[in-house]
Backbone as ProteinMPNN parsed JSONL, in Angstrom:
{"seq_chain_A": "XXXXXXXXXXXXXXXXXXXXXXXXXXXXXXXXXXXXXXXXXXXXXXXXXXXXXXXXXXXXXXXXXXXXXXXXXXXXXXXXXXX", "coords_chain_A": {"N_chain_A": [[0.82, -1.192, 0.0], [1.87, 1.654, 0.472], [3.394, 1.245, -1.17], [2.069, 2.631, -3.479], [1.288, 4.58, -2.467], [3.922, 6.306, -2.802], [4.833, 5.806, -5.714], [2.358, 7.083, -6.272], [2.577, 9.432, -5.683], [5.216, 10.126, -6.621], [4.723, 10.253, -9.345], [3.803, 12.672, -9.993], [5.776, 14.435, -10.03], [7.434, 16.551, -12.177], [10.413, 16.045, -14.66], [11.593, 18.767, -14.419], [11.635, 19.249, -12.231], [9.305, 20.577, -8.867], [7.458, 22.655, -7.024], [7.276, 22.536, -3.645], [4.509, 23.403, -2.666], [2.782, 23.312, -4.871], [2.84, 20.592, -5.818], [1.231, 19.29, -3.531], [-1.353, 20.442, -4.075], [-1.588, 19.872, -6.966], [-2.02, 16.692, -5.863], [-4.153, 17.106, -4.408], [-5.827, 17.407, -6.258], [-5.941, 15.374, -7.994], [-7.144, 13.64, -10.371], [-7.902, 11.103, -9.951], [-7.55, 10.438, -7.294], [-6.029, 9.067, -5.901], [-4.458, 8.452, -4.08], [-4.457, 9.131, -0.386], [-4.121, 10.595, 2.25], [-2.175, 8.73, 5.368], [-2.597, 7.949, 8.996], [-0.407, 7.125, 9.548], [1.951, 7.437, 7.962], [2.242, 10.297, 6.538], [2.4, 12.996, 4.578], [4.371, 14.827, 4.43], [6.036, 13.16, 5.977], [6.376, 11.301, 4.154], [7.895, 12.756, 1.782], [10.212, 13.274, 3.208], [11.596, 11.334, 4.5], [12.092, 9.933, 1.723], [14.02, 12.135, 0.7], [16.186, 11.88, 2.459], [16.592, 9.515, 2.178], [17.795, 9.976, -0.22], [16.265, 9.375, -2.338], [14.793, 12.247, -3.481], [15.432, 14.968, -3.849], [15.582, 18.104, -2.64], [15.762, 21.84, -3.672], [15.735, 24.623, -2.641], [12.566, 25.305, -2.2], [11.859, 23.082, -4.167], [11.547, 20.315, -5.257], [13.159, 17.755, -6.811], [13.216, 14.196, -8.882], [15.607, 12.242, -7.933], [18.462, 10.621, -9.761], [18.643, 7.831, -8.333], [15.858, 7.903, -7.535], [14.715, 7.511, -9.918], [15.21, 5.376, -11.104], [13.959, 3.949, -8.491], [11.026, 4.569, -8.846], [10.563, 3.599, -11.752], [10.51, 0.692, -10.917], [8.362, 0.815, -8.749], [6.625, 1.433, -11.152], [6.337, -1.25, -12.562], [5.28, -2.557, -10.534], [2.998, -1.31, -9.653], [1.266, -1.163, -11.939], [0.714, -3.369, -12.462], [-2.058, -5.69, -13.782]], "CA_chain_A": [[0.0, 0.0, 0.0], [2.684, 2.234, 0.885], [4.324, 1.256, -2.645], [0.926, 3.051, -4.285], [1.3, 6.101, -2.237], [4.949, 6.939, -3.447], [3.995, 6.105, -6.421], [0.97, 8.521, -6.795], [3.526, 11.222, -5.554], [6.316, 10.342, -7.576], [4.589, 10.187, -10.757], [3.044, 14.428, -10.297], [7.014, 15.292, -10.072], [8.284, 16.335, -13.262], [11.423, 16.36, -14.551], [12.337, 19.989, -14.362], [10.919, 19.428, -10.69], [7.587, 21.416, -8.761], [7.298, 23.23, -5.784], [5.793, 21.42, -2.187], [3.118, 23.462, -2.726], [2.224, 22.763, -6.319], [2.776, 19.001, -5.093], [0.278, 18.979, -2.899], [-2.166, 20.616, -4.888], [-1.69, 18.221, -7.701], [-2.388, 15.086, -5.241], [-5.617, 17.291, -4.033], [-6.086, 18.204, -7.304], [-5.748, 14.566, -8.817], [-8.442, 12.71, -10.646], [-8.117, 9.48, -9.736], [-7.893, 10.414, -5.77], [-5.342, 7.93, -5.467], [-3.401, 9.597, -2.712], [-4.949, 9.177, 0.601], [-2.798, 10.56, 3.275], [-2.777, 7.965, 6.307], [-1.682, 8.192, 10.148], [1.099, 6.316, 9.352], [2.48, 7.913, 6.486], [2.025, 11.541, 6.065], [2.768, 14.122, 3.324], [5.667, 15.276, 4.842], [7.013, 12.238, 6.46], [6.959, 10.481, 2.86], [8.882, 13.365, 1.254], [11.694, 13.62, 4.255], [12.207, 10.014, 4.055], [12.738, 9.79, 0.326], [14.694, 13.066, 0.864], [16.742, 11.413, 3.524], [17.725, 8.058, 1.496], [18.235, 9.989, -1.852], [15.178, 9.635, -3.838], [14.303, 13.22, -4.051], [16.355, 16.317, -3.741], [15.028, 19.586, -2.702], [16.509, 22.57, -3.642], [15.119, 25.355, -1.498], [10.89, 24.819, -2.174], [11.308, 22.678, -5.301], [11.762, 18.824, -5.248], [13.483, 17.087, -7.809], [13.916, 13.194, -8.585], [17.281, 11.839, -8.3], [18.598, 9.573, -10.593], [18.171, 6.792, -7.497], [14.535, 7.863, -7.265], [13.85, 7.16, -11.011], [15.122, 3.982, -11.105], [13.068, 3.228, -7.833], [10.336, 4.959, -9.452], [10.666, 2.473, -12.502], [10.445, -0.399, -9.865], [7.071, 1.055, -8.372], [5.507, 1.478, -11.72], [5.883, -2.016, -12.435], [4.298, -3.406, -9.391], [1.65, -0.306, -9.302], [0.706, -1.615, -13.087], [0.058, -4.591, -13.139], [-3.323, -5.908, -14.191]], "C_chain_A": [[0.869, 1.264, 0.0], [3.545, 2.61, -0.594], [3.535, 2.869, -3.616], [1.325, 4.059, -4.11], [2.34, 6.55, -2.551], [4.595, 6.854, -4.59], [3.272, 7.219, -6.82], [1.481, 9.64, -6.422], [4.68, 11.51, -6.668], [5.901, 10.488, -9.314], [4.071, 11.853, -11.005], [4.489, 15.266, -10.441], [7.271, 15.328, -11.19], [9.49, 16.44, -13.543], [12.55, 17.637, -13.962], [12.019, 20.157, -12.828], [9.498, 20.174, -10.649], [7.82, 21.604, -7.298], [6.469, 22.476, -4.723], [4.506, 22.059, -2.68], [2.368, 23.268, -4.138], [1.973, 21.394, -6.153], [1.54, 18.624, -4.87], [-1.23, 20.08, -3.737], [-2.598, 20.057, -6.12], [-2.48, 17.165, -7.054], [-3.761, 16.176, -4.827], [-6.342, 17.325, -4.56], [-6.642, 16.529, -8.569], [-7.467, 13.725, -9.26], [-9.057, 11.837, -10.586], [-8.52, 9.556, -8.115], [-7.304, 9.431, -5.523], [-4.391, 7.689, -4.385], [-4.527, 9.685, -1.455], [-4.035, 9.1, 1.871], [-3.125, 9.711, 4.713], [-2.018, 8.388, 7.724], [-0.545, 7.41, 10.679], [1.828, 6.568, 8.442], [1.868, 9.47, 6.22], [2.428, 12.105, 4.972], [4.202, 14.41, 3.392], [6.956, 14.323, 5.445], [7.552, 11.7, 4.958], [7.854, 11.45, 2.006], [10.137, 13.474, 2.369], [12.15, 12.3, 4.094], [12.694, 9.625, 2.819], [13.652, 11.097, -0.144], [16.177, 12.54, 1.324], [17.56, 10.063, 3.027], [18.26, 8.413, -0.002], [17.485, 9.956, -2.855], [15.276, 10.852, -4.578], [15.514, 14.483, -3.395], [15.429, 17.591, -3.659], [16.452, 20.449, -2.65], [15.721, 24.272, -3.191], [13.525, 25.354, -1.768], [11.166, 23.904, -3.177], [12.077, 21.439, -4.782], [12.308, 18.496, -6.794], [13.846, 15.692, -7.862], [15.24, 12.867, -8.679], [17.054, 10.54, -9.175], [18.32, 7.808, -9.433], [16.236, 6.854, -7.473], [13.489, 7.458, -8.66], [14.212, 5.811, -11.444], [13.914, 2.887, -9.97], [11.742, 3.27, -8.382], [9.271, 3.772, -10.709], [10.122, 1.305, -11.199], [8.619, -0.687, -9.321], [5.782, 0.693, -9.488], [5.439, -0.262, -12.645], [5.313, -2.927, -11.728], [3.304, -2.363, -9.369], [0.9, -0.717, -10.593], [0.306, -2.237, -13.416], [-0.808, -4.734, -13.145], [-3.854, -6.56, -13.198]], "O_chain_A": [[0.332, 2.106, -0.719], [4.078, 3.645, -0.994], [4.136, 3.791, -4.167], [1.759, 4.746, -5.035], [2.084, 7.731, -2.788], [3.896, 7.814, -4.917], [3.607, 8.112, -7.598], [1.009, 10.738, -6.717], [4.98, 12.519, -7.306], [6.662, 10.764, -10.241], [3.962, 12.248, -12.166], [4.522, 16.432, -10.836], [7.444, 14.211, -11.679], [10.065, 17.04, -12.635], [13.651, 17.602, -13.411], [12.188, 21.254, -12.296], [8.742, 20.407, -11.592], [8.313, 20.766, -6.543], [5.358, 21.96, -4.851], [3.552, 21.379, -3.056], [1.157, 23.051, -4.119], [0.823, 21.004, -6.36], [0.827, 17.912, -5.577], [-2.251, 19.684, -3.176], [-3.775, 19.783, -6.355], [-3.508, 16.743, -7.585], [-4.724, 15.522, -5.228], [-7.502, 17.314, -4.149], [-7.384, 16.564, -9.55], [-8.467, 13.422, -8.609], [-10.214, 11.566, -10.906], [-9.492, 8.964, -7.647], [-7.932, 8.631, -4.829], [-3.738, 6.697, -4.064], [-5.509, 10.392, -1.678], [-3.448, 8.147, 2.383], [-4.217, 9.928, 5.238], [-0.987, 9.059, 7.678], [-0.021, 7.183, 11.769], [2.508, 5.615, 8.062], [0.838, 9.521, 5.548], [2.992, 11.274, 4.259], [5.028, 14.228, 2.498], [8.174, 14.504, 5.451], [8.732, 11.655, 4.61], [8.722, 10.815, 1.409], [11.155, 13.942, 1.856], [13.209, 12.164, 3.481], [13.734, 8.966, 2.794], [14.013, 11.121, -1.321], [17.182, 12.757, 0.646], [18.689, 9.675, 3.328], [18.867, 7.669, -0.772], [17.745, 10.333, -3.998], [15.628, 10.929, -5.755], [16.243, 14.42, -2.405], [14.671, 17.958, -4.556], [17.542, 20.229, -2.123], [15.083, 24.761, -4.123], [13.282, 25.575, -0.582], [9.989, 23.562, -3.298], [13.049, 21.51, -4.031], [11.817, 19.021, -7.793], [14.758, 15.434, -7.076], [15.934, 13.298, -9.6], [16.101, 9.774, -9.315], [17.825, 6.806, -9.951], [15.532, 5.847, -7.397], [12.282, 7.218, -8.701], [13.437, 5.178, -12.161], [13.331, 1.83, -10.211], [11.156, 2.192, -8.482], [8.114, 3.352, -10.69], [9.008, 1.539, -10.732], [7.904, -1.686, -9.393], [4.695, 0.149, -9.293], [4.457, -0.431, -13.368], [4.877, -3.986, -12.179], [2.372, -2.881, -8.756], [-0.316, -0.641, -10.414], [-0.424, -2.248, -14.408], [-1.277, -3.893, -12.377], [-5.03, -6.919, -13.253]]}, "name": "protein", "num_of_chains": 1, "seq": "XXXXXXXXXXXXXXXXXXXXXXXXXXXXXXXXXXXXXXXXXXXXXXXXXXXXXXXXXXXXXXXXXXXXXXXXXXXXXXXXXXX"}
């Protein structure tokens, strides 16, 4: 479950990056509603943690993936895909 919700964050980042708050307006914003923040997993915890091992890079408001985070990325969207 946990996979889903990175996932459904990592896929609103684009390359050139996006601001936290654009972020989160995206996922509020999204159509599917596939993003359901839980009390075990927050907004903020899941970006500091993938901050924290290297996924994502902020550079003062804007997030960007790292090259580790698009390979994990990859990883996600074949287990988030399958049929």
């Amino acid at each position: 479950m946990l996979d889903k919700k990175v996932y459904s964050v990592f896929k609103l980042i684009p390359p050139d990056g996006i601001t936290i708050r654009e972020l989160e307006r995206s996922i509020i914003n999204d159509i599917n509603g596939e993003y359901i923040f839980s009390s075990f997993c927050s907004f903020d915890e899941l970006l500091e943690t993938n901050i924290l091992i290297g996924r994502l890079e902020r550079n003062d408001d804007t997030l960007y993936i790292t090259d580790r985070g698009r390979h994990y990325f990859e990883k996600l969207k074949s287990i988030c895909e399958q049929p």
